[in-house]
Amino acid sequence: MRATIMALAALPLVACGGSGGGGVASIGSSAGATGGTATPTPAATPTPTATPTPTAPVATQANLFDVKTATTFDAVGAMHAMTVDKDGREMYTGNASTVAAPSGTISYDPRDGVFVLSLGDAKSGVTRDVTFQDPRHRTTSDPQDVERQVPLLAGFNYLHVLDGKVPLTFFYQRPNSSGAFVSLAGFERNERTDDGTTISEQGVLVFGSRSTALQTPTKGSARFDGQFLATMVMQQGGSPSVQQWLNGTSAVDVDFGKRSLTLALSGTVGPGFFKDAPITDAALTIPSGATFAATGSASWTAASTAFAGTFASAGFTSGGIAVPIDFTSVSAGTSSAGASSIDGTFYGPDAKNIGGNFRIVGGIPNQRVDIMGGFVGGKK
């Protein structure tokens, strides 16, 4: 049996209980903004100055942060921005970058422990240049110490700073068995202007010490297990666009001889927010605690170790209801106009780690579903 799940037009605030029932529903996306003339995009700050390409990892390194001098890493990111004016009119922008054209850079100086986050992605509408220099920028993963939408994850470090007058939280994965030479990171920034407009920016970044072509095997196979992190915007009909974080596990099976791989993601959906205010689970199409799963594949050529691909399936399960995402691309016989992408590369000596970003864009008219994420893994 196939049913349709509709989000409520008016979303009650403050989280509460979940949903139930059985059946199957489908969700997708609409590229258009909801209601009236879109709010103009805020003036962007200058694009960060380009930095040198990071050097390849060496066998004596313990992890990506085990460096002697300031080091800059390319940030392969998936980011989006949502502007909502005082009348509820929305403007949304998003983009998942590629290895060849990253979202920006992340720099680390071992002498003073300073991180610099430099992002410049016109397609996503996100441009930031933030230095985490004060030791007090380092904080704990407590709700009162970070932006309230930020997921509180084990094994991550958190940095919190005022970007101008607006709080910004940046969090990154510490080196571990699933990523000694690659890190999974995220950021959250929520601004409210004097006229009542809100500007919310979220993103997932993957950065690390990239493997060279000579460090990447040309035969054999390997399994990489690790984590994924994603940020989702969900909107159906005339309801507002709700933002939710997702996180869970990733599994990548690589055939180096065929230069191909398969990716499987499995995780959980977090609480919903609109204009930086929490939304009750009862009002959400996909409530917090719902599960998420997706599978895809990618490949690379002899000229580069950067792989690219697409998803074959993606969807949620909530209260016994299977909710597949219809991201069918433009074709004859259907009104769906969705899309998906997977981009990444290998990290560390002998390609010990893998990492990349992904995007899933729902295609059903009059809906907005956009999932931006990243994944990392360690060779088993």
Short mmCIF file of N, CA and C in Angstrom, two decimals, residues 50-154:
data_model
loop_
_atom_site.label_atom_id
_atom_site.label_comp_id
_atom_site.label_asym_id
_atom_site.label_seq_id
_atom_site.Cartn_x
_atom_site.Cartn_y
_atom_site.Cartn_z
N ALA A 50 43.68 32.04 -2.02
CA ALA A 50 44.03 30.66 -2.33
C ALA A 50 45.28 30.24 -1.57
N THR A 51 45.32 28.97 -1.18
CA THR A 51 46.45 28.45 -0.43
C THR A 51 47.09 27.31 -1.21
N PRO A 52 48.36 26.99 -0.91
CA PRO A 52 49.05 25.94 -1.65
C PRO A 52 48.40 24.58 -1.44
N THR A 53 48.57 23.70 -2.44
CA THR A 53 48.07 22.34 -2.32
C THR A 53 48.82 21.60 -1.23
N PRO A 54 48.11 20.89 -0.34
CA PRO A 54 48.78 20.19 0.75
C PRO A 54 49.76 19.15 0.24
N THR A 55 50.80 18.88 1.03
CA THR A 55 51.78 17.87 0.66
C THR A 55 51.22 16.49 0.98
N ALA A 56 51.77 15.46 0.33
CA ALA A 56 51.30 14.10 0.54
C ALA A 56 51.73 13.59 1.90
N PRO A 57 50.97 12.66 2.49
CA PRO A 57 51.34 12.10 3.79
C PRO A 57 52.59 11.25 3.67
N VAL A 58 53.33 11.14 4.77
CA VAL A 58 54.54 10.31 4.80
C VAL A 58 54.34 9.19 5.81
N ALA A 59 55.12 8.12 5.65
CA ALA A 59 54.92 6.93 6.48
C ALA A 59 55.20 7.18 7.95
N THR A 60 56.01 8.20 8.26
CA THR A 60 56.35 8.47 9.66
C THR A 60 55.27 9.25 10.40
N GLN A 61 54.28 9.78 9.68
CA GLN A 61 53.19 10.51 10.33
C GLN A 61 52.27 9.56 11.09
N ALA A 62 51.85 9.98 12.29
CA ALA A 62 50.88 9.18 13.04
C ALA A 62 49.46 9.47 12.59
N ASN A 63 49.19 10.73 12.19
CA ASN A 63 47.87 11.14 11.73
C ASN A 63 47.99 12.47 10.99
N LEU A 64 46.89 12.97 10.48
CA LEU A 64 46.94 14.19 9.68
C LEU A 64 47.40 15.41 10.45
N PHE A 65 47.20 15.43 11.78
CA PHE A 65 47.63 16.58 12.59
C PHE A 65 49.06 16.44 13.10
N ASP A 66 49.72 15.33 12.78
CA ASP A 66 51.10 15.11 13.20
C ASP A 66 52.03 15.77 12.18
N VAL A 67 52.09 17.10 12.23
CA VAL A 67 52.89 17.90 11.29
C VAL A 67 53.80 18.83 12.07
N LYS A 68 54.87 19.29 11.45
CA LYS A 68 55.85 20.16 12.11
C LYS A 68 55.58 21.64 11.86
N THR A 69 54.92 21.95 10.76
CA THR A 69 54.65 23.34 10.39
C THR A 69 53.17 23.50 10.05
N ALA A 70 52.74 24.75 9.91
CA ALA A 70 51.35 25.03 9.55
C ALA A 70 51.00 24.32 8.24
N THR A 71 49.88 23.64 8.23
CA THR A 71 49.48 22.81 7.10
C THR A 71 48.06 23.16 6.67
N THR A 72 47.85 23.21 5.38
CA THR A 72 46.54 23.54 4.82
C THR A 72 45.97 22.33 4.10
N PHE A 73 44.72 22.01 4.40
CA PHE A 73 44.03 20.88 3.79
C PHE A 73 42.87 21.38 2.94
N ASP A 74 42.68 20.80 1.75
CA ASP A 74 41.48 21.08 0.97
C ASP A 74 40.26 20.53 1.70
N ALA A 75 39.17 21.27 1.67
CA ALA A 75 37.92 20.85 2.30
C ALA A 75 36.92 20.47 1.22
N VAL A 76 36.69 19.17 1.07
CA VAL A 76 35.68 18.68 0.14
C VAL A 76 34.35 18.73 0.87
N GLY A 77 33.52 19.71 0.53
CA GLY A 77 32.35 20.00 1.35
C GLY A 77 31.02 19.86 0.63
N ALA A 78 29.97 19.81 1.45
CA ALA A 78 28.59 19.86 0.99
C ALA A 78 27.87 20.83 1.93
N MET A 79 27.44 21.98 1.41
CA MET A 79 26.96 23.07 2.27
C MET A 79 25.68 23.67 1.70
N HIS A 80 24.87 24.26 2.60
CA HIS A 80 23.70 25.00 2.12
C HIS A 80 23.39 26.17 3.04
N ALA A 81 22.58 27.08 2.51
CA ALA A 81 22.17 28.28 3.25
C ALA A 81 20.68 28.52 3.00
N MET A 82 19.98 28.89 4.07
CA MET A 82 18.55 29.20 3.97
C MET A 82 18.29 30.58 4.56
N THR A 83 17.72 31.46 3.75
CA THR A 83 17.33 32.79 4.20
C THR A 83 15.80 32.86 4.25
N VAL A 84 15.27 33.27 5.41
CA VAL A 84 13.82 33.41 5.58
C VAL A 84 13.55 34.82 6.09
N ASP A 85 12.76 35.60 5.33
CA ASP A 85 12.50 36.97 5.77
C ASP A 85 11.36 37.00 6.79
N LYS A 86 11.03 38.19 7.28
CA LYS A 86 10.04 38.33 8.35
C LYS A 86 8.65 37.88 7.93
N ASP A 87 8.41 37.83 6.61
CA ASP A 87 7.11 37.39 6.10
C ASP A 87 7.09 35.90 5.75
N GLY A 88 8.19 35.21 6.01
CA GLY A 88 8.25 33.78 5.76
C GLY A 88 8.70 33.38 4.37
N ARG A 89 9.09 34.35 3.54
CA ARG A 89 9.57 34.02 2.20
C ARG A 89 10.99 33.47 2.29
N GLU A 90 11.25 32.41 1.51
CA GLU A 90 12.50 31.67 1.63
C GLU A 90 13.36 31.77 0.38
N MET A 91 14.67 31.78 0.59
CA MET A 91 15.62 31.60 -0.49
C MET A 91 16.64 30.55 -0.06
N TYR A 92 16.78 29.51 -0.87
CA TYR A 92 17.65 28.39 -0.52
C TYR A 92 18.73 28.20 -1.58
N THR A 93 19.96 27.93 -1.13
CA THR A 93 21.07 27.63 -2.03
C THR A 93 21.88 26.49 -1.43
N GLY A 94 22.42 25.62 -2.28
CA GLY A 94 23.21 24.50 -1.79
C GLY A 94 24.14 23.97 -2.87
N ASN A 95 25.23 23.32 -2.44
CA ASN A 95 26.18 22.75 -3.39
C ASN A 95 27.06 21.72 -2.70
N ALA A 96 27.37 20.66 -3.42
CA ALA A 96 28.37 19.69 -3.00
C ALA A 96 29.56 19.84 -3.94
N SER A 97 30.72 20.13 -3.39
CA SER A 97 31.90 20.40 -4.21
C SER A 97 32.53 19.10 -4.69
N THR A 98 33.61 19.21 -5.43
CA THR A 98 34.36 18.05 -5.91
C THR A 98 35.78 18.12 -5.37
N VAL A 99 36.52 17.03 -5.54
CA VAL A 99 37.92 17.01 -5.11
C VAL A 99 38.73 18.03 -5.90
N ALA A 100 38.43 18.16 -7.19
CA ALA A 100 39.17 19.10 -8.04
C ALA A 100 38.80 20.54 -7.75
N ALA A 101 37.59 20.80 -7.29
CA ALA A 101 37.13 22.16 -6.97
C ALA A 101 36.52 22.15 -5.57
N PRO A 102 37.34 22.11 -4.51
CA PRO A 102 36.83 22.00 -3.14
C PRO A 102 36.09 23.24 -2.67
N SER A 103 35.42 23.11 -1.53
CA SER A 103 34.64 24.21 -0.96
C SER A 103 35.50 25.28 -0.34
N GLY A 104 36.74 24.95 -0.03
CA GLY A 104 37.64 25.88 0.64
C GLY A 104 38.78 25.11 1.26
N THR A 105 39.31 25.63 2.37
CA THR A 105 40.43 24.99 3.04
C THR A 105 40.25 25.04 4.55
N ILE A 106 40.96 24.13 5.22
CA ILE A 106 41.08 24.13 6.67
C ILE A 106 42.57 24.07 6.99
N SER A 107 43.05 25.06 7.74
CA SER A 107 44.47 25.13 8.08
C SER A 107 44.66 24.84 9.56
N TYR A 108 45.80 24.18 9.88
CA TYR A 108 46.12 23.85 11.26
C TYR A 108 47.59 24.15 11.50
N ASP A 109 47.87 24.87 12.60
CA ASP A 109 49.24 25.20 12.97
C ASP A 109 49.58 24.50 14.28
N PRO A 110 50.50 23.52 14.27
CA PRO A 110 50.81 22.78 15.49
C PRO A 110 51.53 23.61 16.54
N ARG A 111 52.09 24.74 16.15
CA ARG A 111 52.85 25.57 17.09
C ARG A 111 51.94 26.23 18.13
N ASP A 112 50.73 26.64 17.71
CA ASP A 112 49.82 27.29 18.64
C ASP A 112 48.42 26.67 18.66
N GLY A 113 48.22 25.60 17.89
CA GLY A 113 46.93 24.92 17.89
C GLY A 113 45.81 25.67 17.22
N VAL A 114 46.15 26.64 16.37
CA VAL A 114 45.15 27.49 15.73
C VAL A 114 44.59 26.81 14.47
N PHE A 115 43.27 26.84 14.34
CA PHE A 115 42.59 26.40 13.13
C PHE A 115 42.08 27.63 12.38
N VAL A 116 42.12 27.56 11.04
CA VAL A 116 41.53 28.60 10.19
C VAL A 116 40.58 27.91 9.22
N LEU A 117 39.32 28.32 9.25
CA LEU A 117 38.29 27.79 8.36
C LEU A 117 38.02 28.81 7.27
N SER A 118 38.35 28.47 6.03
CA SER A 118 38.17 29.39 4.90
C SER A 118 37.28 28.72 3.86
N LEU A 119 36.08 29.25 3.69
CA LEU A 119 35.11 28.68 2.76
C LEU A 119 34.71 29.72 1.74
N GLY A 120 34.65 29.32 0.49
CA GLY A 120 34.23 30.21 -0.57
C GLY A 120 33.53 29.44 -1.67
N ASP A 121 32.22 29.29 -1.57
CA ASP A 121 31.44 28.50 -2.51
C ASP A 121 30.20 29.30 -2.92
N ALA A 122 30.27 29.94 -4.07
CA ALA A 122 29.18 30.80 -4.53
C ALA A 122 27.89 30.00 -4.76
N LYS A 123 28.01 28.75 -5.22
CA LYS A 123 26.81 27.96 -5.49
C LYS A 123 26.03 27.65 -4.21
N SER A 124 26.75 27.44 -3.12
CA SER A 124 26.07 27.13 -1.86
C SER A 124 25.65 28.39 -1.12
N GLY A 125 26.19 29.54 -1.52
CA GLY A 125 25.90 30.79 -0.82
C GLY A 125 26.64 30.94 0.49
N VAL A 126 27.71 30.16 0.68
CA VAL A 126 28.47 30.19 1.93
C VAL A 126 29.89 30.67 1.66
N THR A 127 30.26 31.78 2.28
CA THR A 127 31.62 32.32 2.21
C THR A 127 32.01 32.77 3.61
N ARG A 128 33.00 32.11 4.19
CA ARG A 128 33.43 32.42 5.55
C ARG A 128 34.95 32.33 5.64
N ASP A 129 35.53 33.18 6.50
CA ASP A 129 36.96 33.14 6.78
C ASP A 129 37.11 33.37 8.28
N VAL A 130 37.25 32.29 9.04
CA VAL A 130 37.19 32.34 10.50
C VAL A 130 38.46 31.74 11.10
N THR A 131 39.07 32.46 12.04
CA THR A 131 40.24 31.96 12.76
C THR A 131 39.87 31.63 14.19
N PHE A 132 40.15 30.40 14.59
CA PHE A 132 39.90 29.96 15.97
C PHE A 132 41.23 30.06 16.72
N GLN A 133 41.52 31.25 17.23
CA GLN A 133 42.82 31.56 17.80
C GLN A 133 42.82 31.55 19.33
N ASP A 134 41.76 32.06 19.93
CA ASP A 134 41.67 32.12 21.39
C ASP A 134 41.52 30.70 21.95
N PRO A 135 42.33 30.32 22.95
CA PRO A 135 42.16 28.98 23.55
C PRO A 135 40.74 28.71 24.03
N ARG A 136 39.99 29.78 24.38
CA ARG A 136 38.62 29.58 24.84
C ARG A 136 37.65 29.29 23.69
N HIS A 137 38.13 29.38 22.45
CA HIS A 137 37.31 28.95 21.33
C HIS A 137 37.08 27.44 21.38
N ARG A 138 37.98 26.73 22.04
CA ARG A 138 37.80 25.29 22.22
C ARG A 138 36.74 25.09 23.31
N THR A 139 35.76 24.26 23.00
CA THR A 139 34.68 24.06 23.96
C THR A 139 34.31 22.59 24.02
N THR A 140 33.34 22.27 24.84
CA THR A 140 32.89 20.90 24.99
C THR A 140 31.59 20.70 24.22
N SER A 141 31.25 19.44 24.01
CA SER A 141 30.04 19.12 23.26
C SER A 141 28.83 19.13 24.18
N ASP A 142 28.60 20.29 24.82
CA ASP A 142 27.45 20.48 25.68
C ASP A 142 26.47 21.43 25.00
N PRO A 143 25.16 21.22 25.18
CA PRO A 143 24.17 22.07 24.50
C PRO A 143 24.34 23.56 24.77
N GLN A 144 24.79 23.93 25.97
CA GLN A 144 24.92 25.35 26.30
C GLN A 144 26.18 25.99 25.73
N ASP A 145 27.08 25.16 25.15
CA ASP A 145 28.35 25.68 24.67
C ASP A 145 28.45 25.77 23.15
N VAL A 146 27.47 25.25 22.42
CA VAL A 146 27.51 25.25 20.96
C VAL A 146 26.16 25.73 20.43
N GLU A 147 26.11 26.02 19.13
CA GLU A 147 24.83 26.35 18.50
C GLU A 147 23.85 25.19 18.72
N ARG A 148 22.59 25.51 19.06
CA ARG A 148 21.70 24.47 19.56
C ARG A 148 21.31 23.42 18.53
N GLN A 149 21.48 23.71 17.24
CA GLN A 149 21.18 22.69 16.24
C GLN A 149 22.30 21.67 16.10
N VAL A 150 23.50 22.00 16.55
CA VAL A 150 24.69 21.18 16.31
C VAL A 150 24.54 19.80 16.96
N PRO A 151 24.81 18.71 16.23
CA PRO A 151 24.78 17.38 16.84
C PRO A 151 25.95 17.20 17.80
N LEU A 152 25.71 16.54 18.92
CA LEU A 152 26.74 16.31 19.93
C LEU A 152 27.27 14.89 19.74
N LEU A 153 28.46 14.78 19.15
CA LEU A 153 28.99 13.50 18.69
C LEU A 153 30.22 13.08 19.48
N ALA A 154 30.31 11.80 19.81
CA ALA A 154 31.48 11.27 20.50
C ALA A 154 32.67 11.27 19.54
#
